[in-house]
Coordinates of C-alpha atoms and ligand atoms in Angstrom, one line a residue:
M287 CA 50.0 12.1 95.1
S288 CA 47.3 11.3 97.7
T289 CA 47.2 13.7 100.7
V290 CA 45.7 13.9 104.1
P291 CA 44.1 17.1 105.3
L292 CA 45.6 18.2 108.7
Q293 CA 44.9 21.3 110.7
L294 CA 48.0 23.2 111.9
D295 CA 47.5 22.1 115.5
E296 CA 47.4 18.4 114.2
I297 CA 50.6 19.0 112.3
H298 CA 52.3 20.4 115.4
A299 CA 51.0 17.5 117.6
L300 CA 52.2 14.9 115.1
A301 CA 55.7 16.4 114.8
R302 CA 55.9 16.9 118.6
D303 CA 54.7 13.4 119.4
C304 CA 57.2 11.8 117.0
L305 CA 60.1 13.9 118.3
L306 CA 59.2 13.0 121.9
A307 CA 58.9 9.3 121.0
H308 CA 62.4 9.4 119.5
G309 CA 64.1 11.0 122.5
C310 CA 63.5 14.7 122.5
D311 CA 62.4 16.4 125.7
E312 CA 59.5 18.9 125.6
P313 CA 61.3 22.2 124.9
N314 CA 63.3 20.6 122.0
A315 CA 60.3 18.8 120.5
D316 CA 58.1 21.9 120.8
A317 CA 60.6 24.2 119.2
A318 CA 61.3 21.9 116.2
A319 CA 57.6 21.1 115.8
R320 CA 56.8 24.9 115.8
T321 CA 59.3 25.4 113.0
M322 CA 58.0 22.6 110.8
T323 CA 54.4 23.7 111.5
A324 CA 55.2 27.3 110.4
A325 CA 56.7 25.9 107.2
E326 CA 53.5 23.9 106.5
R327 CA 51.4 27.0 107.3
D328 CA 53.4 29.1 104.8
G329 CA 53.3 26.5 102.0
A330 CA 57.0 25.9 102.4
V331 CA 56.4 22.1 102.2
S332 CA 60.0 21.1 101.7
H333 CA 60.7 22.3 105.3
G334 CA 57.5 21.0 106.9
L335 CA 56.7 17.5 107.9
F336 CA 58.8 16.3 105.0
R337 CA 61.9 17.1 107.2
L338 CA 60.6 15.1 110.2
P339 CA 62.0 11.7 109.1
G340 CA 65.5 13.3 108.9
H341 CA 65.1 14.6 112.4
L342 CA 64.0 11.2 113.8
V343 CA 66.8 9.3 112.1
S344 CA 69.4 11.7 113.7
L345 CA 67.8 11.3 117.1
D346 CA 67.9 7.5 116.7
S347 CA 71.5 7.5 115.6
G348 CA 72.5 9.6 118.6
K349 CA 73.9 12.4 116.3
V350 CA 71.5 15.0 117.6
N351 CA 70.9 15.7 121.3
G352 CA 67.2 15.8 121.9
R353 CA 67.7 17.2 125.4
A354 CA 69.9 20.1 124.4
R355 CA 70.1 23.3 126.4
P356 CA 71.5 26.3 124.6
R357 CA 74.3 28.0 126.6
E358 CA 74.8 31.8 126.1
E359 CA 78.1 33.6 126.3
R360 CA 78.4 37.4 126.0
L361 CA 81.4 38.3 124.0
T362 CA 80.7 42.0 124.0
D363 CA 77.6 44.2 124.5
S364 CA 76.7 43.5 120.9
A365 CA 78.0 39.9 120.3
I366 CA 76.3 36.9 121.7
R367 CA 77.6 33.4 121.2
L368 CA 75.3 30.5 121.8
D369 CA 76.4 26.9 122.1
G370 CA 73.5 24.7 120.8
D371 CA 74.6 21.7 122.8
R372 CA 74.3 19.5 119.6
G373 CA 70.5 20.0 119.5
F374 CA 68.2 21.0 116.6
A375 CA 68.6 24.7 115.8
P376 CA 65.0 25.9 116.5
L377 CA 65.5 25.9 120.3
S378 CA 68.7 27.9 120.0
I379 CA 67.1 30.3 117.6
E380 CA 64.0 30.8 119.8
Y381 CA 66.3 31.3 122.8
G382 CA 68.9 33.5 121.1
T383 CA 66.8 35.7 118.9
P384 CA 65.1 37.8 121.7
L385 CA 68.6 38.3 123.3
L386 CA 69.9 39.4 119.9
A387 CA 67.0 41.8 119.4
D388 CA 67.5 43.3 122.9
A389 CA 71.2 43.9 122.1
A390 CA 70.5 45.4 118.7
E391 CA 67.9 47.8 120.2
R392 CA 70.5 49.0 122.7
Q393 CA 73.6 49.0 120.4
G394 CA 72.1 49.7 117.0
V395 CA 73.8 46.5 115.6
A396 CA 74.3 43.1 117.2
V397 CA 75.3 39.6 116.1
L398 CA 74.2 36.1 117.3
L399 CA 76.7 33.3 116.6
I400 CA 75.2 29.9 117.0
R401 CA 77.6 26.9 117.3
H402 CA 77.1 23.2 117.6
S403 CA 73.5 22.9 116.3
F404 CA 71.8 21.1 113.5
H405 CA 69.9 23.4 111.1
F406 CA 67.4 21.5 109.0
A407 CA 64.9 24.3 108.3
A408 CA 64.2 27.5 106.4
L409 CA 65.9 30.7 107.7
W410 CA 63.0 33.1 107.4
P411 CA 61.6 32.3 111.0
E412 CA 64.7 33.9 112.6
V413 CA 64.8 37.0 110.4
E414 CA 61.0 37.5 110.5
A415 CA 61.2 37.3 114.3
L416 CA 63.7 40.2 114.2
A417 CA 61.5 42.2 111.8
E418 CA 58.6 41.8 114.2
R419 CA 60.8 43.6 116.7
G420 CA 61.3 46.4 114.2
L421 CA 64.8 45.2 113.3
V422 CA 66.5 44.4 110.1
G423 CA 67.7 40.8 110.1
L424 CA 70.2 38.8 108.1
A425 CA 71.0 35.1 108.7
C426 CA 73.0 32.4 106.9
T427 CA 74.1 28.8 107.6
V428 CA 76.0 26.0 105.8
H429 CA 75.6 22.2 105.8
T430 CA 77.5 19.7 103.6
P431 CA 79.1 20.0 100.1
M432 CA 76.7 19.8 97.1
V433 CA 77.7 22.8 95.0
A434 CA 80.9 23.3 92.9
P435 CA 82.5 26.8 93.1
F436 CA 82.5 28.7 89.8
G437 CA 85.2 27.2 87.6
A438 CA 85.5 23.9 89.7
T439 CA 83.9 20.5 89.0
R440 CA 83.8 19.1 92.6
A441 CA 81.3 19.9 95.3
F442 CA 82.7 22.2 98.0
F443 CA 80.0 24.6 99.1
S444 CA 76.7 23.5 100.6
T445 CA 73.6 25.1 99.1
N446 CA 74.4 27.9 101.6
P447 CA 71.1 29.7 102.3
I448 CA 70.8 33.3 103.2
A449 CA 67.8 35.2 104.4
F450 CA 67.1 38.9 104.9
A451 CA 64.1 40.7 106.5
Y452 CA 63.3 44.4 106.6
P453 CA 60.6 45.6 108.9
R454 CA 57.5 47.3 107.6
P455 CA 55.5 48.6 110.5
G456 CA 51.9 47.4 110.4
R457 CA 52.6 45.2 107.3
D458 CA 54.4 42.0 106.5
P459 CA 58.2 42.6 106.3
Y460 CA 60.2 42.6 103.1
V461 CA 61.8 39.1 103.3
F462 CA 63.8 36.9 101.0
D463 CA 65.2 33.5 102.0
M464 CA 67.1 31.6 99.3
A465 CA 69.8 29.0 98.7
T466 CA 72.8 30.2 96.7
A467 CA 72.7 27.1 94.5
A468 CA 71.2 27.4 91.0
R469 CA 68.5 24.9 92.1
A470 CA 67.6 23.2 95.4
R471 CA 68.9 19.6 95.6
G472 CA 65.3 18.5 96.2
D473 CA 64.1 20.1 93.0
I474 CA 66.8 18.3 91.0
G475 CA 65.8 15.0 92.6
V476 CA 62.2 15.5 91.5
A477 CA 63.3 16.5 88.0
A478 CA 65.5 13.4 87.8
R479 CA 62.7 11.2 89.0
D480 CA 60.3 12.6 86.5
G481 CA 62.8 12.7 83.6
H482 CA 62.7 16.5 83.2
E483 CA 65.4 18.6 81.6
L484 CA 66.9 21.5 83.6
P485 CA 68.0 24.8 82.1
P486 CA 71.7 25.2 81.3
G487 CA 73.8 26.4 84.2
V488 CA 72.2 24.3 86.9
G489 CA 74.8 21.5 87.1
L490 CA 77.6 19.3 85.9
D491 CA 77.7 15.6 85.2
A492 CA 80.0 13.2 87.0
D493 CA 82.8 14.0 84.5
G494 CA 82.5 17.7 85.2
N495 CA 80.7 18.5 81.9
P496 CA 77.8 20.9 81.8
T497 CA 74.5 19.1 81.4
T498 CA 70.7 19.8 81.4
D499 CA 70.0 16.1 82.3
A500 CA 68.7 16.2 85.8
R501 CA 69.6 12.5 86.3
K502 CA 73.2 13.2 85.5
I503 CA 73.4 16.0 88.0
H504 CA 71.6 14.1 90.6
D505 CA 73.6 10.8 90.3
G506 CA 77.2 11.7 90.8
G507 CA 77.2 15.2 89.4
V508 CA 77.3 18.6 91.2
I509 CA 75.0 21.6 91.4
L510 CA 76.4 25.0 90.3
P511 CA 76.0 28.3 92.3
F512 CA 73.3 30.7 91.0
G513 CA 74.7 33.5 88.9
G514 CA 78.1 32.0 88.1
Y515 CA 81.0 33.7 89.8
K516 CA 78.8 36.2 91.6
G517 CA 76.8 33.4 93.3
S518 CA 80.1 31.6 94.0
A519 CA 81.3 34.7 95.8
I520 CA 78.2 35.0 97.9
A521 CA 78.4 31.3 98.8
T522 CA 82.0 31.9 99.9
M523 CA 80.9 34.8 102.1
I524 CA 78.2 32.6 103.7
E525 CA 80.9 29.9 104.5
L526 CA 83.1 32.6 106.0
L527 CA 80.3 34.1 108.1
A528 CA 78.6 30.9 109.3
A529 CA 81.7 28.9 109.8
G530 CA 84.8 31.1 109.8
L531 CA 83.4 33.9 111.9
V532 CA 81.1 31.8 114.0
G533 CA 83.9 29.3 114.7
D534 CA 82.2 26.2 113.5
Y535 CA 82.5 23.7 110.6
F536 CA 82.9 24.8 107.0
S537 CA 80.8 22.6 104.7
Y538 CA 83.8 20.4 103.7
E539 CA 84.6 19.9 107.4
A540 CA 81.0 19.2 108.4
I541 CA 80.8 16.2 106.0
E542 CA 83.8 14.7 107.7
A543 CA 82.2 15.0 111.1
D544 CA 78.9 13.6 109.9
N545 CA 77.7 10.0 110.5
R546 CA 75.8 10.2 107.1
D547 CA 72.5 9.0 108.7
G548 CA 70.6 11.2 106.2
G549 CA 69.7 13.8 108.8
P550 CA 71.0 17.3 109.2
A551 CA 74.7 18.2 109.6
I552 CA 76.2 20.0 112.5
G553 CA 77.2 23.6 112.0
G554 CA 76.9 27.2 112.8
E555 CA 74.6 30.0 112.0
F556 CA 75.3 33.7 111.7
V557 CA 72.5 36.1 112.5
L558 CA 72.9 39.9 112.3
A559 CA 70.3 42.4 113.6
M560 CA 70.3 46.2 112.9
S561 CA 68.0 48.8 114.3
P562 CA 66.7 51.3 111.7
E563 CA 65.4 53.4 114.5
V564 CA 68.9 53.8 115.9
L565 CA 70.8 53.8 112.6
A566 CA 68.6 55.7 110.2
G567 CA 66.6 57.6 112.8
P568 CA 63.0 58.9 112.8
G569 CA 61.3 58.8 109.4
W570 CA 63.1 55.6 108.3
A571 CA 59.8 53.7 108.0
D572 CA 58.0 56.2 105.7
H573 CA 61.2 56.6 103.6
S574 CA 61.6 52.8 103.1
E575 CA 57.8 52.3 102.6
A576 CA 57.9 54.8 99.7
F577 CA 60.7 52.8 98.1
L578 CA 59.0 49.4 98.6
D579 CA 55.7 50.7 97.4
E580 CA 57.3 52.0 94.3
L581 CA 59.1 48.6 93.7
A582 CA 56.0 46.5 94.4
G583 CA 53.9 48.8 92.1
M584 CA 56.1 48.1 89.0
E585 CA 54.5 46.0 86.4
G586 CA 55.6 42.4 86.7
V587 CA 57.2 42.7 90.1
R588 CA 56.1 40.7 93.2
L589 CA 57.9 41.0 96.5
P590 CA 59.7 37.9 97.8
G591 CA 57.8 36.4 100.8
A592 CA 54.4 37.4 99.2
R593 CA 53.7 33.7 98.3
R594 CA 54.3 32.5 101.9
F595 CA 52.3 35.4 103.4
A596 CA 49.3 34.6 101.2
H597 CA 49.5 30.9 102.4
R598 CA 49.6 32.1 106.0
Q599 CA 46.1 33.7 105.6
D600 CA 44.6 30.3 104.9
T601 CA 43.0 29.0 108.1
G602 CA 42.0 25.7 106.6
P603 CA 43.8 22.3 106.7
R604 CA 47.1 21.7 104.9
H605 CA 47.2 18.8 102.5
V606 CA 50.1 16.6 103.5
N607 CA 51.5 13.6 101.6
A608 CA 49.5 10.6 102.8
E609 CA 52.4 8.1 102.8
L610 CA 54.4 10.4 104.9
V611 CA 51.6 10.9 107.4
E612 CA 51.0 7.2 107.7
S613 CA 54.7 6.5 108.3
L614 CA 54.9 9.3 110.9
R615 CA 51.7 8.2 112.7
A616 CA 53.3 4.7 113.1
Q617 CA 56.3 6.3 114.8
R618 CA 54.7 8.5 117.5
Ligands
LIG954 P1 63.2 29.8 96.2 O1 64.1 29.9 95.0 O2 61.9 29.1 96.0 O3 62.8 31.2 96.7 C1 63.8 32.1 97.1 C2 63.3 33.5 97.5 O4 62.8 34.1 96.3 C3 62.1 33.4 98.4 O5 62.1 34.4 99.3 C4 60.9 33.5 97.4 O6 59.7 34.1 98.0 C5 61.5 34.5 96.4 N1 60.8 34.3 95.1 C6 60.5 33.2 94.4 N2 60.0 33.5 93.2 C7 59.9 34.8 93.2 C8 59.4 35.7 92.2 N3 58.9 35.3 91.0 N4 59.5 37.0 92.4 C9 60.0 37.5 93.6 N5 60.5 36.7 94.6 C10 60.4 35.3 94.3 O7 64.0 29.2 97.4 P2 65.2 28.2 97.5 O8 64.9 26.9 96.8 O9 66.4 28.9 97.1 O10 65.3 27.9 99.1 C11 64.2 27.3 99.7 C12 64.4 27.3 101.2 O11 65.4 26.3 101.6 C13 64.8 28.5 101.9 O12 63.9 28.8 102.9 C14 66.2 28.2 102.5 O13 66.4 28.8 103.8 C15 66.1 26.7 102.7 N6 67.4 26.0 102.8 C16 67.8 25.6 104.0 C17 69.1 25.0 104.1 C18 69.6 24.6 105.4 O14 70.7 24.1 105.5 N7 68.9 24.8 106.5 C19 69.9 24.8 102.9 C20 69.3 25.3 101.7 C21 68.1 25.9 101.6 P3 58.4 33.2 98.3 O15 58.8 32.2 99.4 O16 57.3 34.1 98.7 O17 58.1 32.5 97.0

């Protein structure tokens, strides 16, 4: 694959210019471009510029509102509902996360319920923003069906990601961010293209039979949840939090509402913030640090997030797929 070296500010400018050219106003373009640039910075390439064509297609089709303004509603002192105005999620997240953090600092626990937005990104930016404020964060969202519940043969869940961050004063937080599918859809696509076998337990073929053939999973088959019935239960919890509790579409409803333009699906996001200072009280940081140091010091263990944080230290250019860059440059 040939690549083009781009500095982070060039990546941001390219994303922002394309979004502006396709109908976003500046706040919406900047927020979405910041999220994609952060993904490139952290080596999370599948959520970097790779996602930009999907953003543009959904602006062109009129599915996403490029001039969205999130509207906040205070349900209680510790519950904030945000209407995303059918815009891309990053603006709602950047608007809502500081409000959520303020509420959690006051109340000990607070929730942010984002409705009517299009999430096409990783979830670590929102939970890391909470950890930077000294808070524990948990976030989840849904999109459209790709994953069969344990025991079933038909897609019903989306790949239902969940992220968690725990603050570590003076250090990078403990953070994981993962889909609850056995494999990301993109990984299966790559394996299918390259003719690679997948391990057992990743998916079923179009007839509902277990297969390790990536092409059979990709073309008409379904992905399975990670960890069998346990992953299926966590995926169900994510549907209930991000759709049932937020009051937005479940995955199977979101696909009905979608124009299938290849961009993101409308839906909700659930974000929970908890203050260890309020809940555990003084000494929480030293207590938790001792645990995390013990964990990280075990032979063979690496903490989730460590790969991304290592990428973040790199001040050099990122090497982006040349074909993608060429096509984006033609659209700005
Ligand atoms: P991975 O399986 O690559 O990684 C999941 C988590 O496990 C990461 O926190 C990762 O940390 C950590 N990890 C990976 N390898 C190890 C290891 N050997 N030891 C310890 N920890 C490890 O991610 P997924 O494919 O499940 O998800 C990728 C992204 O896709 C997520 O950011 C998710 O939010 C996003 N997504 C978004 C959706 C949406 O609708 N918006 C839908 C589905 C997914 P590290 O990053 O440091 O490797």
